[in-house]
Amino acid sequence: MTEETADVSRAPDVRDTPDSRGDGSGTPALSDEQRAGAERLGAALYAAGYTEPRLRQFWGGPVSDALARNNAAPALRHCRQVLGARHAETGPDVGTDSGNGADSPSGAGEAPGTGAISGAQTTADSIVTPSPAAPSADLSFDERLAALALTFLLHDTLPTALLEAALGAADCAAAFDLGLLADATDPGTRGDRDRDVPAPDGSASFVTAPFAVAPFDLPVGVPRGLRPGDENLYLVSDHGTLTSPDVLDGDFVLGVGGAGRTLVSLTPRDPVALAADIGTGCGIQALLLARHADRVIATDISARALHLTALGAALNGVTGLDLRQGSLLDPIDGTVDLLVSNPPFVITPRGQEADAALPAFDYRDGGMRADRLVRELFAQIPSVLAPGGRAVCLGNWEVTPDSTGGPETWVSSAADGIREPAASHDTATEPAASHDTATAATASHDTSAAAETSVFVVEREILDPVTYAETWIRDGGIPRASAAWNAATSAWLDDFASREVTEIVFGYVLMHRADNDSSSLSPQAIGADQGRTGLAEAGAEPAFRARVRITSAPATNPHGIGAFVQTIHELGAWAESAGDEEIAATAFTRSPDLVEHRHFVPGETDPTSITVEQGIGFGRVIDVDTALAGFLSVADGSLTLRQTAAALAQLLGVDEAALEDQLIAQVRGLVAAGMLLPGGN
C-alpha cells in the first residue's frame, strides 16, 4: 500500500502523538463525545445491512469467495452496476457522462490498482447524486449497501452527498471526526486516478475512507445476545492488497485474516476475570475477549494498531480495554487467566543484505532470526498465567534434520523459559546478562510455572521453503516476476538453506497451568526416560506435553472447533497420565460421530483395510486392525477394556495378555484423538 497524502490515506501519525491516555500506549484518547458518535455510527452501519451475511446475499456467494481470495473486482463491478442503475432509470438529463472510465472517481469509482472492469464501468458523472439534505430513504437498500461497501471496504472515492444519503449526515460527520472519513475533493488528495475529473455538478465534494471498516460475522462459540446486533463486529484496519497493487507500508495494520479467524474460533469462551491479547493488531481478539472477561489487556508494539483498536472498540460500544504499547509480554506486569496471541510469527530473513531486499512489516515480522520470536514467547507464557490459566497461540516454526521436538519442548523448567528484561531486537542475539538476586527469585517462580503448565501442539499446515517464501512475498504486495520478487525469493531461500530447513509448520499451541496445590514436574524436569513410574515415585503429576500433526480439513463442529480442541487437549492429558491398569479397568464409549469404512477387493469377503472417520473435529481418518475395529464396535460403555480384550482374544484365537497390551496403546491414541471417551454407563 503506497501512502497517498497524510490526510487521506491515514489518520494523523499517532507515533508522534504525546501520550494522552496515561497508559503508555501513546495513542490519542477519544473523547466521550467521539465514543458516543462512534457507537451511533456502528449502529447505523448495522441498520444499513453492512454485515458479512447481508453483503453475501447482496452480491452473491461467488463474489464473497473472490474477496476471500483477495480479489475485489467482482464486488466493485456489482456495486457500480447497482449505483449506475439509478442513472439508467432517471434518464440522461441527470448528470453528464464524462466518458473517463477507469480514471474517474466513480461515485462508484475505481479503487487503486483494480483496473477498468469491462462492461461495468460507471463514472461519478453518471451516478445521480442526491441532495445533501435528502433523507437516506431516497436510496434503495441495495444502493445504500453498495455505497457503504465501496467506501469502507473497497476504498473507493464517492460524492459526499451520496454517502450522506446512504449513511446520514450526522453519522458521516461523526466518521469525519473520528478520522474514518476524509475529504477527497481536492484533486491533490484523490490520487492520480482522480485528477482533473470534475464533480458531478461542478461543486459537490468527494469523500474517501482512510481506513477499512470491515464487518465480521462471529463464528459459533463466541458469546452473543448481549445487545441487538452483536453477532456482528466492525474492525478498523489499513486498506491492503485487496484494493492496491503496491507494496505495503512497514507499519501497515492488518485486518482480520485467516490466522485471526482461526484464533477467534480456538479461544475458550469461559468467563474470566482478566484476559490478555498479545500483539492485538486491529483488535479483533481483544474486542471478543471483552465479551467474557471482566478486564482485557491488549498489547502491541505499534501505536497505530492500538489507535485503530480503540476506534474499533468505540464503533462496537466496547469499554474497559487496557491498551498497552510494548513488545509481546513486556507490558504485562502480573498474571492473567486467559492469554491469546497471533504474534508476528513470519520467519523473515534478517541481515544487511536481506533487510535491503525485503520490506519489514510490524504486523508479521518480529525482527528476530529464524523462529526465535515464537520460541521465546511460548517459553515465557507460563510465567504470566495465573493458576488454572490458559493460553492459545498461533505460530510458525522450522523443521530441520536435527529437530527433536516442537513447541511442546520449549516450555520447560529450564532457565531458557525464564523471562528476561526486555532487550531490543538489535541485541537479541547477545548472551543474556547474569541474574541478580531479584531475577533469581523470579526464576524460581517462573520455573515452577513452566513445570506445571501442560502444552498441546496441533500442527495444521506444512510448507516447504519455496512455497513459504512465495506465500509471504505475495502477501507483502511485491509484484510477481519483478526484480524485487526475485531478490526476495533468493534472500528467503538462502536464509532457510543456512539452517538446513526442510519444512515450516503453522500450528496451534494451547497451554493450561495447573490450578491445584500438588507438586508438578514436566517430563523434561526429571528426564523423559523415567516415564509415568518415575513421576509417580517423585510424588509429582506430570505436565502433559504432546504434539500432533493434523492436516485434514475441519469437519462439522456445532459447538465450534475451539471446544473440540480444548476437549482433545483434556482427553490427551488424561490418556497420558493414566496408567495401564487404569486404562484396562475403564469402560469406553465411542464418539457418536464415528463411522467405519471397510474396503474390499471385488469378489473377496475379507476387507483389505478398515478405517474409522470422525464426523466432527478435524475429520480425521485412522487405519485400524481387526481387533481394534472389534473393540470399537462394542464400545458402548458397558464393558471395560480388559473384559472386551478377553472376549476378542477368545474370538480371534490370540493371547489375551498380548491383546490387552496392544489395545491399551491403541486406545490411548483414540482417546487423545477424541474418538473414544472414557467412562461407561
XYZ file of C-alpha atoms in Angstrom:
681
model
C 0.000 0.000 0.000
C 1.511 3.296 -1.048
C 0.697 6.183 1.238
C -1.235 8.894 -0.533
C -1.372 12.233 1.263
C -1.316 12.281 5.042
C -4.904 13.453 5.479
C -6.353 10.894 3.068
C -4.571 7.562 3.465
C -4.310 7.539 7.244
C -5.176 9.392 10.413
C -2.634 11.762 11.972
C 0.557 9.816 12.692
C -0.015 8.537 16.193
C 3.642 7.591 16.530
C 4.375 11.279 17.113
C 1.362 11.917 19.325
C 2.064 12.663 23.007
C 0.791 10.055 25.401
C -2.664 11.336 26.260
C -4.034 8.097 27.702
C -1.717 7.857 30.668
C -1.182 4.176 29.995
C 1.978 4.332 27.941
C 0.274 3.433 24.680
C 0.992 6.765 23.033
C -2.391 6.625 21.316
C -4.664 9.668 21.241
C -7.592 9.270 23.595
C -11.133 9.520 22.246
C -13.422 11.988 23.947
C -16.727 10.878 25.418
C -18.467 12.666 22.555
C -16.355 10.818 19.987
C -17.041 7.458 21.602
C -20.775 8.156 21.618
C -20.636 9.230 17.985
C -18.668 6.111 17.069
C -21.191 3.825 18.737
C -24.029 5.558 16.848
C -22.052 5.147 13.625
C -21.624 1.427 14.266
C -25.362 1.100 14.886
C -26.096 2.988 11.637
C -23.814 0.685 9.628
C -25.592 -2.324 11.107
C -29.037 -0.850 10.398
C -27.995 -0.301 6.786
C -27.231 -4.023 6.444
C -23.466 -3.609 6.297
C -22.696 -7.100 7.642
C -20.996 -10.152 6.144
C -24.215 -12.207 5.705
C -26.111 -9.322 4.091
C -23.210 -8.476 1.784
C -23.013 -12.107 0.704
C -26.733 -12.010 -0.037
C -26.316 -8.657 -1.820
C -23.618 -9.645 -4.302
C -23.727 -13.439 -4.122
C -21.573 -16.218 -2.773
C -19.038 -16.273 -5.650
C -18.276 -12.574 -5.127
C -17.725 -13.100 -1.388
C -15.489 -16.052 -2.212
C -13.490 -13.843 -4.594
C -12.992 -11.296 -1.806
C -11.675 -14.099 0.408
C -9.127 -14.773 -2.347
C -8.133 -11.074 -2.253
C -9.952 -10.244 -5.497
C -12.099 -7.109 -5.219
C -13.004 -6.751 -8.918
C -16.328 -8.673 -8.857
C -17.540 -6.735 -5.794
C -16.560 -3.415 -7.396
C -18.416 -4.369 -10.554
C -21.581 -5.292 -8.697
C -21.661 -2.134 -6.582
C -21.099 0.076 -9.610
C -23.885 -1.607 -11.503
C -26.286 -1.085 -8.608
C -25.492 2.619 -8.352
C -25.355 3.055 -12.136
C -28.876 1.674 -12.469
C -30.251 4.853 -10.861
C -28.904 6.880 -13.812
C -30.394 4.426 -16.307
C -33.819 4.716 -14.659
C -33.867 8.520 -14.443
C -32.610 9.196 -17.969
C -29.749 11.137 -19.473
C -30.857 14.577 -18.287
C -29.362 13.948 -14.854
C -25.552 14.164 -14.813
C -23.180 14.028 -17.730
C -21.182 11.003 -18.734
C -17.583 12.113 -18.662
C -16.503 9.088 -20.628
C -13.396 8.998 -18.465
C -13.906 5.402 -17.393
C -11.078 3.994 -15.363
C -9.679 7.363 -14.337
C -12.843 8.680 -12.711
C -13.799 8.717 -9.037
C -16.865 6.652 -9.805
C -19.371 7.659 -7.297
C -18.810 4.172 -7.515
C -15.283 4.715 -8.657
C -12.107 2.839 -9.343
C -10.250 1.552 -6.333
C -6.489 1.961 -6.616
C -4.987 -0.627 -8.874
C -8.156 -2.553 -9.719
C -8.104 -1.543 -13.381
C -11.066 -0.964 -15.663
C -13.828 -3.532 -15.446
C -15.235 -4.262 -18.863
C -18.942 -3.688 -19.250
C -19.335 -2.391 -15.718
C -17.566 0.951 -15.674
C -19.656 3.658 -14.043
C -18.252 7.117 -13.502
C -19.124 9.628 -10.823
C -20.676 11.811 -13.506
C -23.139 9.076 -14.467
C -24.474 8.494 -10.949
C -27.352 10.605 -9.691
C -26.123 12.375 -6.577
C -28.943 13.044 -4.095
C -29.151 16.420 -2.431
C -27.026 16.545 0.755
C -30.225 17.209 2.661
C -32.076 14.254 1.190
C -33.017 11.510 3.667
C -31.494 8.053 3.432
C -34.867 6.731 2.270
C -34.146 8.315 -1.124
C -31.775 5.421 -1.771
C -32.861 1.821 -2.010
C -31.473 -0.736 0.422
C -29.118 -2.107 -2.237
C -27.904 1.369 -3.193
C -27.094 2.209 0.418
C -25.233 -1.058 0.835
C -23.300 -0.515 -2.397
C -22.208 2.965 -1.291
C -21.057 1.737 2.131
C -19.160 -1.246 0.716
C -17.451 0.918 -1.902
C -16.369 3.411 0.731
C -15.349 1.366 3.747
C -14.375 -1.987 2.245
C -13.314 -1.344 -1.361
C -11.538 2.007 -0.755
C -13.430 3.984 -3.384
C -13.991 7.724 -3.719
C -17.654 8.790 -3.621
C -19.544 12.074 -3.799
C -20.057 13.252 -0.238
C -23.788 13.782 -0.816
C -24.177 10.183 -1.960
C -22.564 8.824 1.202
C -24.615 11.194 3.372
C -27.757 9.870 1.706
C -26.624 6.303 2.393
C -25.464 6.801 5.967
C -26.971 10.066 7.174
C -25.292 13.443 7.542
C -24.847 13.168 11.315
C -23.145 9.783 11.134
C -20.942 10.961 8.262
C -19.901 13.913 10.429
C -19.034 11.510 13.255
C -16.941 9.424 10.865
C -15.065 12.551 9.761
C -14.429 13.487 13.384
C -13.017 10.014 14.115
C -10.756 10.070 11.066
C -12.726 7.265 9.401
C -13.666 9.576 6.509
C -11.589 12.271 4.823
C -12.285 14.960 2.229
C -11.105 13.900 -1.224
C -12.422 16.922 -3.133
C -9.009 18.444 -3.788
C -7.510 16.632 -6.813
C -4.248 16.567 -4.884
C -5.834 14.315 -2.253
C -7.639 11.975 -4.627
C -4.737 10.156 -6.213
C -3.677 10.055 -9.849
C -6.785 8.137 -10.891
C -8.981 11.041 -9.767
C -7.050 14.036 -11.051
C -8.732 16.617 -13.316
C -12.123 14.951 -13.042
C -14.936 17.407 -12.272
C -17.507 16.695 -9.614
C -20.963 15.781 -10.967
C -22.402 19.276 -10.532
C -19.110 21.155 -10.628
C -19.142 21.860 -6.898
C -20.067 18.758 -4.904
C -17.272 17.342 -2.738
C -15.869 13.843 -2.627
C -15.072 11.590 0.297
C -12.762 8.639 0.929
C -12.161 6.276 3.840
C -8.535 6.393 5.084
C -9.069 3.073 6.860
C -11.038 -0.056 6.121
C -14.061 -0.566 8.356
C -14.914 -4.205 7.739
C -17.798 -6.236 9.166
C -17.023 -9.563 10.812
C -19.657 -12.243 11.417
C -18.994 -14.068 14.676
C -18.433 -17.842 14.485
C -20.142 -20.423 16.659
C -18.986 -20.361 20.268
C -18.423 -16.627 20.695
C -20.796 -15.077 23.270
C -23.600 -13.042 21.751
C -27.061 -11.805 22.625
C -25.671 -9.142 24.963
C -27.245 -6.414 22.836
C -29.012 -6.222 19.448
C -26.679 -6.752 16.516
C -23.764 -8.137 18.496
C -23.452 -11.152 16.225
C -21.535 -8.663 14.082
C -18.292 -6.797 14.773
C -16.714 -3.822 12.965
C -12.922 -3.865 12.644
C -10.767 -0.886 11.692
C -7.526 -1.523 9.803
C -5.462 -0.235 6.913
C -6.573 -0.895 3.367
C -4.287 -3.550 1.933
C -3.581 -5.548 -1.188
C -7.297 -6.154 -1.735
C -7.533 -2.635 -3.157
C -3.946 -1.710 -4.017
C -1.203 -3.410 -6.063
C 1.552 -1.588 -4.199
C 3.983 -2.895 -1.585
C 2.554 -2.386 1.883
C 3.868 0.193 4.331
C 6.030 -1.134 7.141
C 3.574 -0.002 9.831
C 0.596 -1.484 7.988
C -2.147 -2.688 10.354
C -3.767 -5.870 9.091
C -7.492 -6.521 9.305
C -8.899 -9.935 10.075
C -7.222 -12.676 8.038
C -7.231 -16.436 8.069
C -4.993 -16.695 11.135
C -7.089 -14.158 13.041
C -10.291 -16.046 12.267
C -8.648 -19.287 13.381
C -7.646 -17.799 16.732
C -11.176 -16.459 17.257
C -12.532 -19.982 16.758
C -9.934 -21.633 19.009
C -10.232 -19.303 22.000
C -12.095 -20.750 25.013
C -15.036 -18.540 25.948
C -15.480 -19.299 29.640
C -15.937 -16.186 31.831
C -12.628 -14.965 33.279
C -11.518 -12.034 35.407
C -8.520 -10.904 33.337
C -7.579 -11.717 29.748
C -4.729 -10.528 27.540
C -4.330 -10.211 23.774
C -0.640 -10.142 22.838
C 0.001 -8.406 19.512
C -3.562 -7.141 19.155
C -3.266 -5.647 15.643
C -6.729 -4.418 14.631
C -8.047 -5.622 17.999
C -10.334 -8.445 16.914
C -9.263 -10.801 19.712
C -9.395 -8.112 22.414
C -12.871 -6.956 21.349
C -14.213 -10.503 21.611
C -12.398 -11.252 24.867
C -14.251 -8.278 26.348
C -17.490 -10.263 25.996
C -16.474 -12.786 28.645
C -13.618 -11.149 30.585
C -14.054 -8.535 33.296
C -10.873 -6.800 32.094
C -8.829 -7.098 28.898
C -5.234 -6.016 28.318
C -4.305 -5.528 24.651
C -0.636 -5.076 23.786
C 1.105 -4.145 20.559
C 4.433 -2.644 19.592
C 2.569 -0.428 17.094
C 0.871 2.725 18.370
C -1.124 2.839 15.116
C -2.509 -0.623 15.825
C -3.593 0.436 19.314
C -5.245 3.557 17.882
C -7.239 1.503 15.369
C -8.171 -0.954 18.113
C -9.518 1.968 20.140
C -11.587 3.097 17.141
C -12.939 -0.434 16.687
C -13.838 -0.625 20.370
C -15.745 2.647 20.105
C -17.655 1.529 16.987
C -18.751 -1.640 18.783
C -19.535 0.007 22.123
C -16.747 -1.919 23.892
C -15.371 -0.244 27.012
C -12.660 -1.108 29.504
C -9.864 -2.169 27.159
C -6.439 -1.535 28.675
C -4.246 -0.686 25.662
C -0.511 -1.001 26.326
C 2.297 -0.331 23.881
C 5.276 -2.651 24.008
C 6.798 -5.832 22.634
C 4.946 -9.078 23.288
C 4.785 -9.788 27.058
C 6.812 -6.753 28.149
C 3.711 -4.669 29.047
C 2.230 -7.482 31.175
C 3.037 -6.800 34.835
C 1.088 -9.597 36.508
C -0.710 -12.852 35.759
C -3.795 -13.368 33.615
C -6.500 -16.018 33.441
C -6.586 -16.243 29.649
C -3.958 -15.222 27.104
C -4.330 -15.284 23.331
C -1.750 -14.314 20.743
C -1.459 -14.154 16.980
C 2.103 -12.796 17.147
C 4.308 -11.586 14.270
C 5.435 -15.138 13.637
C 6.517 -14.983 9.988
C 10.078 -16.278 9.580
C 11.734 -13.500 7.576
C 15.427 -13.355 6.599
C 17.456 -10.974 8.732
C 20.799 -9.337 7.987
C 22.105 -6.447 5.938
C 21.515 -7.974 2.510
C 18.126 -9.424 3.424
C 16.968 -6.177 5.004
C 17.812 -4.365 1.771
C 15.809 -6.849 -0.324
C 12.803 -7.295 1.954
C 10.484 -4.732 3.498
C 9.718 -5.338 7.174
C 6.124 -5.268 8.393
C 5.154 -4.693 12.022
C 2.134 -6.986 11.758
C 4.079 -10.094 10.751
C 7.850 -9.639 11.215
C 9.151 -9.806 14.766
C 12.704 -8.731 13.952
C 14.330 -11.953 15.177
C 16.158 -14.597 13.177
C 14.527 -17.922 12.343
C 11.691 -18.890 14.732
C 13.282 -17.359 17.828
C 10.378 -14.981 18.465
C 7.797 -17.725 18.965
C 10.307 -19.862 20.875
C 10.890 -17.074 23.389
C 7.227 -16.090 23.579
C 5.953 -19.628 24.151
C 8.665 -20.341 26.743
C 7.715 -17.241 28.726
C 3.921 -17.507 28.630
C 3.593 -19.815 31.692
C 5.143 -17.075 33.835
C 2.169 -14.776 33.170
C -0.561 -17.398 33.577
C -2.415 -17.461 36.860
C -3.058 -20.894 38.418
C -5.697 -22.507 36.210
C -4.921 -20.015 33.436
C -4.991 -20.920 29.748
C -3.211 -19.671 26.643
C -3.998 -20.146 22.958
C -1.399 -19.043 20.413
C -0.589 -19.392 16.741
C 2.860 -19.621 15.226
C 5.329 -20.796 12.598
C 8.349 -22.902 13.441
C 11.112 -24.552 11.479
C 11.857 -28.239 10.980
C 15.417 -29.343 10.236
C 17.078 -32.775 10.076
C 18.237 -32.200 13.658
C 14.817 -31.233 15.047
C 13.857 -33.346 18.046
C 10.619 -31.623 19.039
C 8.385 -28.634 18.653
C 6.858 -26.007 20.933
C 5.913 -28.656 23.484
C 9.640 -28.935 24.314
C 10.265 -25.178 24.542
C 8.173 -24.750 27.681
C 10.235 -26.385 30.373
C 11.638 -25.835 33.824
C 14.995 -24.921 32.309
C 16.391 -21.415 32.564
C 15.546 -20.675 28.939
C 11.910 -20.356 29.994
C 12.635 -17.508 32.387
C 11.546 -14.026 31.387
C 14.458 -11.677 30.942
C 14.286 -7.893 30.969
C 13.221 -6.600 27.563
C 16.013 -6.258 25.021
C 15.947 -4.561 21.652
C 15.853 -6.739 18.568
C 19.304 -5.464 17.645
C 20.765 -7.038 20.773
C 18.563 -10.101 20.865
C 21.367 -12.375 19.726
C 23.741 -11.276 22.510
C 24.254 -13.593 25.516
C 21.937 -12.870 28.397
C 23.345 -10.905 31.301
C 23.908 -12.689 34.592
C 20.982 -12.784 37.009
C 20.901 -10.653 40.115
C 19.195 -11.711 43.322
C 15.789 -10.369 42.302
C 15.943 -12.142 38.954
C 16.868 -15.385 40.701
C 13.722 -15.140 42.814
C 11.650 -14.561 39.686
C 13.373 -17.513 38.049
C 12.192 -19.797 40.842
C 8.600 -18.680 40.335
C 8.795 -18.948 36.545
C 10.427 -22.385 36.713
C 7.532 -23.628 38.805
C 5.002 -22.092 36.412
C 6.590 -23.779 33.403
C 6.796 -27.137 35.167
C 3.071 -27.188 35.965
C 1.884 -25.978 32.547
C 0.636 -28.523 30.040
C 1.323 -27.865 26.353
C -0.672 -29.266 23.448
C 0.516 -28.513 19.913
C -1.543 -29.075 16.760
C 0.442 -28.819 13.529
C -2.074 -27.779 10.871
C -0.132 -26.776 7.776
C 3.274 -27.831 6.488
C 5.061 -25.798 3.800
C 8.365 -26.311 2.029
C 10.743 -23.311 1.939
C 9.871 -22.354 -1.664
C 6.119 -22.284 -1.032
C 6.582 -20.457 2.265
C 8.695 -17.738 0.675
C 6.225 -17.302 -2.187
C 3.299 -17.017 0.230
C 4.761 -14.169 2.264
C 6.385 -12.305 -0.621
C 2.977 -12.179 -2.293
C 1.352 -11.176 0.996
C 3.588 -8.082 1.154
C 2.422 -6.873 -2.244
C 5.684 -7.407 -4.166
C 4.817 -7.843 -7.883
C 5.431 -11.349 -9.205
C 8.353 -11.764 -11.624
C 9.764 -8.344 -10.723
C 13.378 -7.800 -9.716
C 12.165 -7.263 -6.148
C 10.310 -10.598 -6.245
C 13.408 -12.467 -7.421
C 15.668 -10.777 -4.859
C 13.223 -11.541 -2.036
C 12.976 -15.171 -3.118
C 16.749 -15.576 -3.102
C 17.040 -13.948 0.320
C 14.401 -16.266 1.798
C 15.767 -19.475 0.304
C 19.364 -18.605 1.221
C 18.245 -17.982 4.799
C 16.440 -21.323 5.085
C 19.350 -23.144 3.440
C 21.769 -21.707 6.003
C 19.911 -23.662 8.722
C 19.030 -26.698 6.551
C 15.309 -26.019 6.996
C 13.172 -28.643 5.277
C 9.687 -27.639 6.475
C 7.926 -24.696 8.055
C 4.964 -25.542 10.267
C 1.900 -23.446 11.035
C 0.145 -24.605 14.153
C -1.790 -24.005 17.344
C -0.199 -24.024 20.783
C -2.514 -24.495 23.768
C -1.291 -24.205 27.353
C -3.002 -24.818 30.669
C -1.387 -24.091 34.011
C -2.419 -26.442 36.809
C -4.704 -24.973 39.436
C -4.122 -27.476 42.246
C -1.692 -27.453 45.142
C 0.033 -30.740 44.321
C 3.618 -30.697 43.148
C 4.077 -30.954 39.418
C 7.068 -31.700 37.247
C 7.380 -31.668 33.486
C 8.889 -34.735 31.809
C 11.970 -32.630 30.969
C 12.495 -31.805 34.644
C 13.195 -35.399 35.729
C 14.248 -36.976 32.465
C 11.941 -38.446 29.868
C 13.318 -41.953 30.436
C 11.684 -42.131 33.868
C 8.185 -42.023 32.341
C 4.998 -42.290 34.407
C 6.540 -44.550 37.036
C 9.387 -42.139 37.743
C 6.991 -39.238 38.087
C 4.802 -41.168 40.457
C 7.828 -42.073 42.590
C 8.814 -38.385 42.615
C 5.399 -37.556 44.070
C 4.504 -35.309 41.152
C 1.847 -35.127 38.487
C 3.396 -34.932 35.000
C 2.653 -31.839 32.925
C 1.075 -33.080 29.718
C 3.190 -32.311 26.632
C 2.067 -33.525 23.215
C 2.264 -32.589 19.552
C 0.070 -33.963 16.768
C 0.080 -33.304 13.038
C -3.444 -32.981 11.649
C -3.666 -31.590 8.117
C -7.174 -32.769 7.223
C -9.903 -30.195 6.657
C -12.180 -29.495 9.641
C -15.448 -31.413 9.766
C -18.748 -30.116 11.120
C -18.391 -28.641 14.604
C -21.735 -27.482 16.011
C -20.043 -26.098 19.142
C -17.040 -24.650 17.310
C -13.583 -26.060 16.631
C -12.277 -24.393 19.784
C -14.480 -26.540 22.004
C -13.256 -29.665 20.222
C -9.572 -28.741 20.519
C -9.968 -27.971 24.233
C -11.684 -31.330 24.671
C -8.932 -33.349 22.990
C -6.360 -31.380 24.984
C -8.002 -32.577 28.186
C -8.592 -36.102 26.870
C -4.967 -36.325 25.772
C -3.795 -35.204 29.189
C -5.906 -37.928 30.827
C -4.702 -40.605 28.407
C -1.075 -39.604 29.026
C -1.379 -39.597 32.825
C -3.480 -42.751 33.227
C -1.557 -45.914 33.991
C -2.030 -49.153 32.086
C -4.108 -50.652 34.886
C -6.454 -47.646 34.924
C -6.904 -47.858 31.138
C -7.601 -51.590 31.329
C -10.200 -51.098 34.077
C -12.019 -48.287 32.244
C -15.129 -48.719 30.129
C -15.028 -46.635 26.934
C -17.708 -45.182 24.701
C -17.028 -44.438 21.060
C -17.793 -40.906 19.960
C -21.252 -40.848 18.307
C -19.873 -39.134 15.187
C -17.511 -42.014 14.398
C -18.135 -44.046 11.225
C -16.335 -47.118 9.913
C -15.278 -47.793 6.317
C -14.335 -51.267 5.060
C -12.537 -51.621 1.753
C -12.851 -54.819 -0.295
C -11.320 -56.174 -3.442
C -14.276 -57.118 -5.700
C -15.267 -60.719 -5.086
C -13.418 -61.025 -1.765
C -15.213 -61.490 1.564
C -12.495 -60.131 3.842
C -11.677 -56.387 3.822
C -8.244 -55.281 2.658
C -8.352 -52.312 5.041
C -10.571 -50.814 7.724
C -10.663 -47.127 8.601
C -12.635 -45.042 11.073
C -13.519 -41.414 10.346
C -14.550 -38.570 12.621
C -17.631 -36.561 11.745
C -16.581 -33.664 13.982
C -13.292 -32.005 14.869
C -10.778 -32.273 12.053
C -12.497 -35.191 10.328
C -9.500 -37.457 10.906
C -9.341 -40.859 9.228
C -7.355 -43.581 11.045
C -6.487 -47.104 9.934
C -7.498 -49.821 12.398
C -6.866 -53.546 12.546
C -9.458 -56.264 13.050
C -9.078 -56.349 16.835
C -9.404 -52.578 17.257
C -12.369 -52.495 14.882
C -14.000 -55.170 17.023
C -13.279 -53.154 20.171
C -14.877 -50.041 18.667
C -17.939 -51.999 17.558
C -18.812 -52.862 21.168
C -17.506 -49.680 22.863
C -20.832 -48.571 24.302
C -19.647 -48.085 27.883
C -20.899 -51.413 29.175
C -17.603 -53.344 29.215
C -14.136 -52.422 30.432
C -11.185 -52.668 28.066
C -9.981 -55.767 29.925
C -13.340 -57.511 29.556
C -13.506 -56.663 25.855
C -9.920 -57.809 25.281
C -10.668 -61.186 26.886
C -13.685 -61.749 24.642
C -11.846 -60.640 21.483
C -8.818 -62.827 22.288
C -11.037 -65.895 22.522
C -12.847 -64.957 19.295
C -9.637 -64.276 17.332
C -7.611 -67.069 18.902
C -4.780 -64.856 20.177
C -3.011 -64.376 23.513
C -5.231 -62.415 25.914
C -2.452 -60.540 27.729
C -0.752 -59.533 24.490
C -4.021 -58.285 23.005
C -4.795 -56.297 26.155
C -1.408 -54.563 25.976
C -1.959 -53.810 22.287
C -5.430 -52.344 22.874
C -4.208 -50.206 25.791
C -1.701 -48.488 23.486
C -4.214 -48.110 20.666
C -6.967 -46.809 22.919
C -4.672 -44.134 24.338
C -4.284 -42.764 20.815
C -8.007 -42.883 20.032
C -8.867 -41.134 23.299
C -6.345 -38.391 22.514
C -7.969 -38.006 19.079
C -11.440 -37.670 20.616
C -12.707 -40.885 19.043
C -13.141 -42.740 22.335
C -14.435 -41.303 25.592
C -13.530 -42.775 28.989
C -16.475 -43.654 31.208
C -19.322 -46.068 30.790
C -22.986 -46.403 31.509
